Amino acid sequence: MSRFFLALMVVAALGSCGERQGSAPRDLENACAILRERPEYVRELRQAERNWGVEPHVLMAMIYQESKFISNNRTPHQYALGVIPVGRQSSAFGYAQALDGTWDEYRRKHGGMGARRDDFGDATDFMGWYMAQTVEETGLGMNDTRGQYLAYHEGRTGYLRGSYRGKSWLIRIADEVAARAIVYERQIASCRGVRI
């Protein structure tokens, strides 16, 4: 067996050990468990709060809904005739499920060209930035989780037009995101060993 092939097998075996790239924390129902398992999230959530004023539980609830904390999450493929792949539902990617165009705007205006959608710190900063723009354009409160989620999903223009009003499924999801934010806030407040 050649040395190159042997080295390649060793690297592949070592790469398969440990945490799977892009994987979610184990207990998504418990904010404390998430933050204990991923302590780097604490620093990034604090930074987003300092930069934009968005509280950690709001960001966590929105990230839960968008990606279930999976860093490389993508929308599903679409199929013609049920079998022929024709692409993904949208360009949404990463923790924040940011669309290509919106992400590019963020990178030009604030995040820098090195910002990545699969980086938790960049994703939380992006969401804070987007939500700050939403406050300016719509008058929604920064920590109005339900309203911010609707504007995040529909876009600010869609939100102002009320495009969500005809989507009972989206209103239900926005209510679930707001309820999760309340649960996460209570859990974070009583968290032992994690300070946010």
PDB file of N, CA and C in Angstrom, residues 35-112:
ATOM      1  N   LEU A  35     -25.740  26.032  25.767  1.00  0.00           N
ATOM      2  CA  LEU A  35     -24.622  26.921  26.081  1.00  0.00           C
ATOM      3  C   LEU A  35     -23.504  26.202  26.827  1.00  0.00           C
ATOM      4  N   ARG A  36     -23.839  25.176  27.602  1.00  0.00           N
ATOM      5  CA  ARG A  36     -22.795  24.378  28.258  1.00  0.00           C
ATOM      6  C   ARG A  36     -22.038  23.539  27.230  1.00  0.00           C
ATOM      7  N   GLU A  37     -22.774  22.976  26.292  1.00  0.00           N
ATOM      8  CA  GLU A  37     -22.143  22.136  25.278  1.00  0.00           C
ATOM      9  C   GLU A  37     -21.319  22.972  24.294  1.00  0.00           C
ATOM     10  N   ARG A  38     -21.780  24.174  24.018  1.00  0.00           N
ATOM     11  CA  ARG A  38     -21.097  25.052  23.061  1.00  0.00           C
ATOM     12  C   ARG A  38     -20.773  26.391  23.736  1.00  0.00           C
ATOM     13  N   PRO A  39     -19.793  26.423  24.639  1.00  0.00           N
ATOM     14  CA  PRO A  39     -19.484  27.654  25.372  1.00  0.00           C
ATOM     15  C   PRO A  39     -19.080  28.819  24.461  1.00  0.00           C
ATOM     16  N   GLU A  40     -18.591  28.518  23.269  1.00  0.00           N
ATOM     17  CA  GLU A  40     -18.238  29.605  22.346  1.00  0.00           C
ATOM     18  C   GLU A  40     -19.471  30.409  21.925  1.00  0.00           C
ATOM     19  N   TYR A  41     -20.670  29.807  22.003  1.00  0.00           N
ATOM     20  CA  TYR A  41     -21.898  30.523  21.672  1.00  0.00           C
ATOM     21  C   TYR A  41     -22.124  31.686  22.639  1.00  0.00           C
ATOM     22  N   VAL A  42     -21.743  31.509  23.902  1.00  0.00           N
ATOM     23  CA  VAL A  42     -21.968  32.547  24.918  1.00  0.00           C
ATOM     24  C   VAL A  42     -21.277  33.836  24.494  1.00  0.00           C
ATOM     25  N   ARG A  43     -20.014  33.729  24.134  1.00  0.00           N
ATOM     26  CA  ARG A  43     -19.232  34.909  23.721  1.00  0.00           C
ATOM     27  C   ARG A  43     -19.873  35.582  22.506  1.00  0.00           C
ATOM     28  N   GLU A  44     -20.293  34.782  21.532  1.00  0.00           N
ATOM     29  CA  GLU A  44     -20.861  35.334  20.298  1.00  0.00           C
ATOM     30  C   GLU A  44     -22.221  35.992  20.546  1.00  0.00           C
ATOM     31  N   LEU A  45     -23.032  35.384  21.407  1.00  0.00           N
ATOM     32  CA  LEU A  45     -24.337  35.975  21.740  1.00  0.00           C
ATOM     33  C   LEU A  45     -24.160  37.288  22.493  1.00  0.00           C
ATOM     34  N   ARG A  46     -23.194  37.320  23.415  1.00  0.00           N
ATOM     35  CA  ARG A  46     -22.904  38.571  24.127  1.00  0.00           C
ATOM     36  C   ARG A  46     -22.468  39.661  23.164  1.00  0.00           C
ATOM     37  N   GLN A  47     -21.617  39.294  22.206  1.00  0.00           N
ATOM     38  CA  GLN A  47     -21.126  40.280  21.247  1.00  0.00           C
ATOM     39  C   GLN A  47     -22.264  40.837  20.401  1.00  0.00           C
ATOM     40  N   ALA A  48     -23.163  39.979  19.951  1.00  0.00           N
ATOM     41  CA  ALA A  48     -24.313  40.441  19.167  1.00  0.00           C
ATOM     42  C   ALA A  48     -25.193  41.367  20.006  1.00  0.00           C
ATOM     43  N   GLU A  49     -25.328  41.055  21.290  1.00  0.00           N
ATOM     44  CA  GLU A  49     -26.124  41.923  22.171  1.00  0.00           C
ATOM     45  C   GLU A  49     -25.443  43.282  22.320  1.00  0.00           C
ATOM     46  N   ARG A  50     -24.114  43.287  22.499  1.00  0.00           N
ATOM     47  CA  ARG A  50     -23.390  44.568  22.611  1.00  0.00           C
ATOM     48  C   ARG A  50     -23.489  45.364  21.312  1.00  0.00           C
ATOM     49  N   ASN A  51     -23.331  44.687  20.185  1.00  0.00           N
ATOM     50  CA  ASN A  51     -23.335  45.379  18.891  1.00  0.00           C
ATOM     51  C   ASN A  51     -24.699  45.907  18.491  1.00  0.00           C
ATOM     52  N   TRP A  52     -25.754  45.138  18.755  1.00  0.00           N
ATOM     53  CA  TRP A  52     -27.062  45.450  18.181  1.00  0.00           C
ATOM     54  C   TRP A  52     -28.189  45.595  19.191  1.00  0.00           C
ATOM     55  N   GLY A  53     -27.993  45.139  20.424  1.00  0.00           N
ATOM     56  CA  GLY A  53     -29.045  45.254  21.424  1.00  0.00           C
ATOM     57  C   GLY A  53     -30.047  44.118  21.418  1.00  0.00           C
ATOM     58  N   VAL A  54     -29.789  43.066  20.674  1.00  0.00           N
ATOM     59  CA  VAL A  54     -30.715  41.931  20.633  1.00  0.00           C
ATOM     60  C   VAL A  54     -30.324  40.945  21.734  1.00  0.00           C
ATOM     61  N   GLU A  55     -31.308  40.532  22.490  1.00  0.00           N
ATOM     62  CA  GLU A  55     -31.039  39.654  23.629  1.00  0.00           C
ATOM     63  C   GLU A  55     -30.773  38.218  23.159  1.00  0.00           C
ATOM     64  N   PRO A  56     -29.884  37.511  23.882  1.00  0.00           N
ATOM     65  CA  PRO A  56     -29.483  36.165  23.469  1.00  0.00           C
ATOM     66  C   PRO A  56     -30.637  35.185  23.272  1.00  0.00           C
ATOM     67  N   HIS A  57     -31.637  35.227  24.155  1.00  0.00           N
ATOM     68  CA  HIS A  57     -32.732  34.262  24.019  1.00  0.00           C
ATOM     69  C   HIS A  57     -33.527  34.475  22.735  1.00  0.00           C
ATOM     70  N   VAL A  58     -33.601  35.723  22.274  1.00  0.00           N
ATOM     71  CA  VAL A  58     -34.302  36.009  21.020  1.00  0.00           C
ATOM     72  C   VAL A  58     -33.531  35.403  19.848  1.00  0.00           C
ATOM     73  N   LEU A  59     -32.224  35.646  19.819  1.00  0.00           N
ATOM     74  CA  LEU A  59     -31.397  35.069  18.752  1.00  0.00           C
ATOM     75  C   LEU A  59     -31.457  33.548  18.769  1.00  0.00           C
ATOM     76  N   MET A  60     -31.352  32.963  19.961  1.00  0.00           N
ATOM     77  CA  MET A  60     -31.356  31.506  20.063  1.00  0.00           C
ATOM     78  C   MET A  60     -32.672  30.913  19.557  1.00  0.00           C
ATOM     79  N   ALA A  61     -33.787  31.546  19.894  1.00  0.00           N
ATOM     80  CA  ALA A  61     -35.091  31.040  19.440  1.00  0.00           C
ATOM     81  C   ALA A  61     -35.207  31.128  17.916  1.00  0.00           C
ATOM     82  N   MET A  62     -34.694  32.218  17.341  1.00  0.00           N
ATOM     83  CA  MET A  62     -34.766  32.372  15.884  1.00  0.00           C
ATOM     84  C   MET A  62     -33.826  31.391  15.189  1.00  0.00           C
ATOM     85  N   ILE A  63     -32.639  31.182  15.748  1.00  0.00           N
ATOM     86  CA  ILE A  63     -31.703  30.213  15.155  1.00  0.00           C
ATOM     87  C   ILE A  63     -32.270  28.799  15.267  1.00  0.00           C
ATOM     88  N   TYR A  64     -32.899  28.504  16.391  1.00  0.00           N
ATOM     89  CA  TYR A  64     -33.543  27.186  16.528  1.00  0.00           C
ATOM     90  C   TYR A  64     -34.522  26.970  15.372  1.00  0.00           C
ATOM     91  N   GLN A  65     -35.372  27.956  15.124  1.00  0.00           N
ATOM     92  CA  GLN A  65     -36.382  27.814  14.080  1.00  0.00           C
ATOM     93  C   GLN A  65     -35.758  27.743  12.691  1.00  0.00           C
ATOM     94  N   GLU A  66     -34.751  28.544  12.457  1.00  0.00           N
ATOM     95  CA  GLU A  66     -34.171  28.607  11.123  1.00  0.00           C
ATOM     96  C   GLU A  66     -33.330  27.384  10.782  1.00  0.00           C
ATOM     97  N   SER A  67     -32.506  26.905  11.719  1.00  0.00           N
ATOM     98  CA  SER A  67     -31.542  25.862  11.359  1.00  0.00           C
ATOM     99  C   SER A  67     -31.397  24.743  12.384  1.00  0.00           C
ATOM    100  N   LYS A  68     -32.085  24.842  13.507  1.00  0.00           N
ATOM    101  CA  LYS A  68     -31.895  23.883  14.608  1.00  0.00           C
ATOM    102  C   LYS A  68     -30.423  23.825  15.032  1.00  0.00           C
ATOM    103  N   PHE A  69     -29.729  24.968  14.921  1.00  0.00           N
ATOM    104  CA  PHE A  69     -28.321  25.100  15.315  1.00  0.00           C
ATOM    105  C   PHE A  69     -27.386  24.224  14.472  1.00  0.00           C
ATOM    106  N   ILE A  70     -27.789  23.900  13.263  1.00  0.00           N
ATOM    107  CA  ILE A  70     -26.934  23.148  12.352  1.00  0.00           C
ATOM    108  C   ILE A  70     -26.225  24.159  11.458  1.00  0.00           C
ATOM    109  N   SER A  71     -24.904  24.207  11.565  1.00  0.00           N
ATOM    110  CA  SER A  71     -24.145  25.278  10.921  1.00  0.00           C
ATOM    111  C   SER A  71     -24.233  25.262   9.401  1.00  0.00           C
ATOM    112  N   ASN A  72     -24.326  24.101   8.806  1.00  0.00           N
ATOM    113  CA  ASN A  72     -24.337  24.026   7.341  1.00  0.00           C
ATOM    114  C   ASN A  72     -25.712  23.641   6.790  1.00  0.00           C
ATOM    115  N   ASN A  73     -26.748  24.016   7.499  1.00  0.00           N
ATOM    116  CA  ASN A  73     -28.114  23.687   7.098  1.00  0.00           C
ATOM    117  C   ASN A  73     -28.470  24.367   5.772  1.00  0.00           C
ATOM    118  N   ARG A  74     -29.184  23.644   4.932  1.00  0.00           N
ATOM    119  CA  ARG A  74     -29.662  24.163   3.644  1.00  0.00           C
ATOM    120  C   ARG A  74     -31.130  23.804   3.478  1.00  0.00           C
ATOM    121  N   THR A  75     -31.786  24.519   2.588  1.00  0.00           N
ATOM    122  CA  THR A  75     -33.171  24.178   2.270  1.00  0.00           C
ATOM    123  C   THR A  75     -33.179  22.887   1.453  1.00  0.00           C
ATOM    124  N   PRO A  76     -34.294  22.168   1.456  1.00  0.00           N
ATOM    125  CA  PRO A  76     -34.364  20.901   0.706  1.00  0.00           C
ATOM    126  C   PRO A  76     -34.303  21.122  -0.810  1.00  0.00           C
ATOM    127  N   HIS A  77     -33.954  20.059  -1.507  1.00  0.00           N
ATOM    128  CA  HIS A  77     -33.990  20.087  -2.973  1.00  0.00           C
ATOM    129  C   HIS A  77     -35.434  20.085  -3.439  1.00  0.00           C
ATOM    130  N   GLN A  78     -35.659  20.658  -4.611  1.00  0.00           N
ATOM    131  CA  GLN A  78     -36.948  20.565  -5.280  1.00  0.00           C
ATOM    132  C   GLN A  78     -36.805  19.562  -6.417  1.00  0.00           C
ATOM    133  N   TYR A  79     -37.915  18.893  -6.737  1.00  0.00           N
ATOM    134  CA  TYR A  79     -37.891  17.866  -7.775  1.00  0.00           C
ATOM    135  C   TYR A  79     -39.017  18.101  -8.774  1.00  0.00           C
ATOM    136  N   ALA A  80     -38.676  18.000 -10.053  1.00  0.00           N
ATOM    137  CA  ALA A  80     -39.690  18.037 -11.110  1.00  0.00           C
ATOM    138  C   ALA A  80     -40.190  16.605 -11.306  1.00  0.00           C
ATOM    139  N   LEU A  81     -41.467  16.451 -11.468  1.00  0.00           N
ATOM    140  CA  LEU A  81     -42.092  15.141 -11.637  1.00  0.00           C
ATOM    141  C   LEU A  81     -41.792  14.208 -10.470  1.00  0.00           C
ATOM    142  N   GLY A  82     -41.414  14.784  -9.340  1.00  0.00           N
ATOM    143  CA  GLY A  82     -41.161  14.010  -8.141  1.00  0.00           C
ATOM    144  C   GLY A  82     -39.828  13.291  -8.092  1.00  0.00           C
ATOM    145  N   VAL A  83     -39.030  13.331  -9.180  1.00  0.00           N
ATOM    146  CA  VAL A  83     -37.773  12.574  -9.187  1.00  0.00           C
ATOM    147  C   VAL A  83     -36.577  13.327  -9.768  1.00  0.00           C
ATOM    148  N   ILE A  84     -36.791  14.339 -10.566  1.00  0.00           N
ATOM    149  CA  ILE A  84     -35.691  15.037 -11.230  1.00  0.00           C
ATOM    150  C   ILE A  84     -35.289  16.252 -10.392  1.00  0.00           C
ATOM    151  N   PRO A  85     -34.071  16.230  -9.807  1.00  0.00           N
ATOM    152  CA  PRO A  85     -33.659  17.369  -8.980  1.00  0.00           C
ATOM    153  C   PRO A  85     -33.492  18.625  -9.822  1.00  0.00           C
ATOM    154  N   VAL A  86     -34.083  19.732  -9.370  1.00  0.00           N
ATOM    155  CA  VAL A  86     -34.012  20.998 -10.108  1.00  0.00           C
ATOM    156  C   VAL A  86     -33.436  22.129  -9.260  1.00  0.00           C
ATOM    157  N   GLY A  87     -32.804  21.797  -8.167  1.00  0.00           N
ATOM    158  CA  GLY A  87     -32.198  22.830  -7.320  1.00  0.00           C
ATOM    159  C   GLY A  87     -32.872  22.897  -5.962  1.00  0.00           C
ATOM    160  N   ARG A  88     -32.376  23.790  -5.152  1.00  0.00           N
ATOM    161  CA  ARG A  88     -32.915  23.959  -3.804  1.00  0.00           C
ATOM    162  C   ARG A  88     -34.066  24.961  -3.809  1.00  0.00           C
ATOM    163  N   GLN A  89     -34.853  24.932  -2.729  1.00  0.00           N
ATOM    164  CA  GLN A  89     -35.997  25.840  -2.613  1.00  0.00           C
ATOM    165  C   GLN A  89     -35.553  27.294  -2.602  1.00  0.00           C
ATOM    166  N   SER A  90     -34.391  27.555  -2.003  1.00  0.00           N
ATOM    167  CA  SER A  90     -33.839  28.908  -1.978  1.00  0.00           C
ATOM    168  C   SER A  90     -32.343  28.807  -1.704  1.00  0.00           C
ATOM    169  N   SER A  91     -31.677  29.950  -1.669  1.00  0.00           N
ATOM    170  CA  SER A  91     -30.237  29.985  -1.395  1.00  0.00           C
ATOM    171  C   SER A  91     -29.934  30.064   0.098  1.00  0.00           C
ATOM    172  N   ALA A  92     -30.949  29.930   0.949  1.00  0.00           N
ATOM    173  CA  ALA A  92     -30.763  30.021   2.398  1.00  0.00           C
ATOM    174  C   ALA A  92     -29.735  28.989   2.866  1.00  0.00           C
ATOM    175  N   PHE A  93     -28.832  29.437   3.751  1.00  0.00           N
ATOM    176  CA  PHE A  93     -27.760  28.560   4.209  1.00  0.00           C
ATOM    177  C   PHE A  93     -27.304  28.990   5.591  1.00  0.00           C
ATOM    178  N   GLY A  94     -26.859  28.017   6.373  1.00  0.00           N
ATOM    179  CA  GLY A  94     -26.190  28.289   7.641  1.00  0.00           C
ATOM    180  C   GLY A  94     -27.136  28.430   8.818  1.00  0.00           C
ATOM    181  N   TYR A  95     -26.544  28.841   9.937  1.00  0.00           N
ATOM    182  CA  TYR A  95     -27.306  29.006  11.178  1.00  0.00           C
ATOM    183  C   TYR A  95     -28.511  29.917  10.982  1.00  0.00           C
ATOM    184  N   ALA A  96     -28.306  31.042  10.297  1.00  0.00           N
ATOM    185  CA  ALA A  96     -29.351  32.057  10.161  1.00  0.00           C
ATOM    186  C   ALA A  96     -30.225  31.852   8.928  1.00  0.00           C
ATOM    187  N   GLN A  97     -29.907  30.847   8.105  1.00  0.00           N
ATOM    188  CA  GLN A  97     -30.616  30.619   6.851  1.00  0.00           C
ATOM    189  C   GLN A  97     -30.691  31.903   6.028  1.00  0.00           C
ATOM    190  N   ALA A  98     -29.565  32.609   5.980  1.00  0.00           N
ATOM    191  CA  ALA A  98     -29.486  33.854   5.228  1.00  0.00           C
ATOM    192  C   ALA A  98     -29.439  33.567   3.736  1.00  0.00           C
ATOM    193  N   LEU A  99     -30.190  34.337   2.971  1.00  0.00           N
ATOM    194  CA  LEU A  99     -30.198  34.224   1.519  1.00  0.00           C
ATOM    195  C   LEU A  99     -28.934  34.866   0.947  1.00  0.00           C
ATOM    196  N   ASP A 100     -28.515  34.401  -0.219  1.00  0.00           N
ATOM    197  CA  ASP A 100     -27.295  34.906  -0.839  1.00  0.00           C
ATOM    198  C   ASP A 100     -27.273  36.432  -0.935  1.00  0.00           C
ATOM    199  N   GLY A 101     -28.321  37.019  -1.468  1.00  0.00           N
ATOM    200  CA  GLY A 101     -28.351  38.469  -1.676  1.00  0.00           C
ATOM    201  C   GLY A 101     -28.281  39.257  -0.379  1.00  0.00           C
ATOM    202  N   THR A 102     -29.013  38.814   0.618  1.00  0.00           N
ATOM    203  CA  THR A 102     -29.012  39.508   1.911  1.00  0.00           C
ATOM    204  C   THR A 102     -27.665  39.348   2.594  1.00  0.00           C
ATOM    205  N   TRP A 103     -27.093  38.148   2.501  1.00  0.00           N
ATOM    206  CA  TRP A 103     -25.765  37.912   3.090  1.00  0.00           C
ATOM    207  C   TRP A 103     -24.709  38.777   2.411  1.00  0.00           C
ATOM    208  N   ASP A 104     -24.780  38.882   1.093  1.00  0.00           N
ATOM    209  CA  ASP A 104     -23.821  39.722   0.369  1.00  0.00           C
ATOM    210  C   ASP A 104     -23.949  41.188   0.778  1.00  0.00           C
ATOM    211  N   GLU A 105     -25.179  41.643   0.971  1.00  0.00           N
ATOM    212  CA  GLU A 105     -25.398  43.024   1.433  1.00  0.00           C
ATOM    213  C   GLU A 105     -24.773  43.220   2.812  1.00  0.00           C
ATOM    214  N   TYR A 106     -24.989  42.269   3.709  1.00  0.00           N
ATOM    215  CA  TYR A 106     -24.399  42.339   5.053  1.00  0.00           C
ATOM    216  C   TYR A 106     -22.881  42.388   4.973  1.00  0.00           C
ATOM    217  N   ARG A 107     -22.291  41.535   4.153  1.00  0.00           N
ATOM    218  CA  ARG A 107     -20.824  41.508   4.053  1.00  0.00           C
ATOM    219  C   ARG A 107     -20.289  42.822   3.499  1.00  0.00           C
ATOM    220  N   ARG A 108     -20.964  43.410   2.534  1.00  0.00           N
ATOM    221  CA  ARG A 108     -20.517  44.695   1.977  1.00  0.00           C
ATOM    222  C   ARG A 108     -20.643  45.824   2.995  1.00  0.00           C
ATOM    223  N   LYS A 109     -21.755  45.850   3.721  1.00  0.00           N
ATOM    224  CA  LYS A 109     -22.042  46.990   4.599  1.00  0.00           C
ATOM    225  C   LYS A 109     -21.467  46.857   6.004  1.00  0.00           C
ATOM    226  N   HIS A 110     -21.288  45.612   6.481  1.00  0.00           N
ATOM    227  CA  HIS A 110     -20.866  45.484   7.874  1.00  0.00           C
ATOM    228  C   HIS A 110     -19.935  44.313   8.155  1.00  0.00           C
ATOM    229  N   GLY A 111     -20.238  43.143   7.690  1.00  0.00           N
ATOM    230  CA  GLY A 111     -19.561  41.931   8.140  1.00  0.00           C
ATOM    231  C   GLY A 111     -18.200  41.666   7.563  1.00  0.00           C
ATOM    232  N   GLY A 112     -17.881  42.278   6.427  1.00  0.00           N
ATOM    233  CA  GLY A 112     -16.609  42.002   5.779  1.00  0.00           C
ATOM    234  C   GLY A 112     -16.702  40.783   4.883  1.00  0.00           C
TER     235      GLY A 112
END
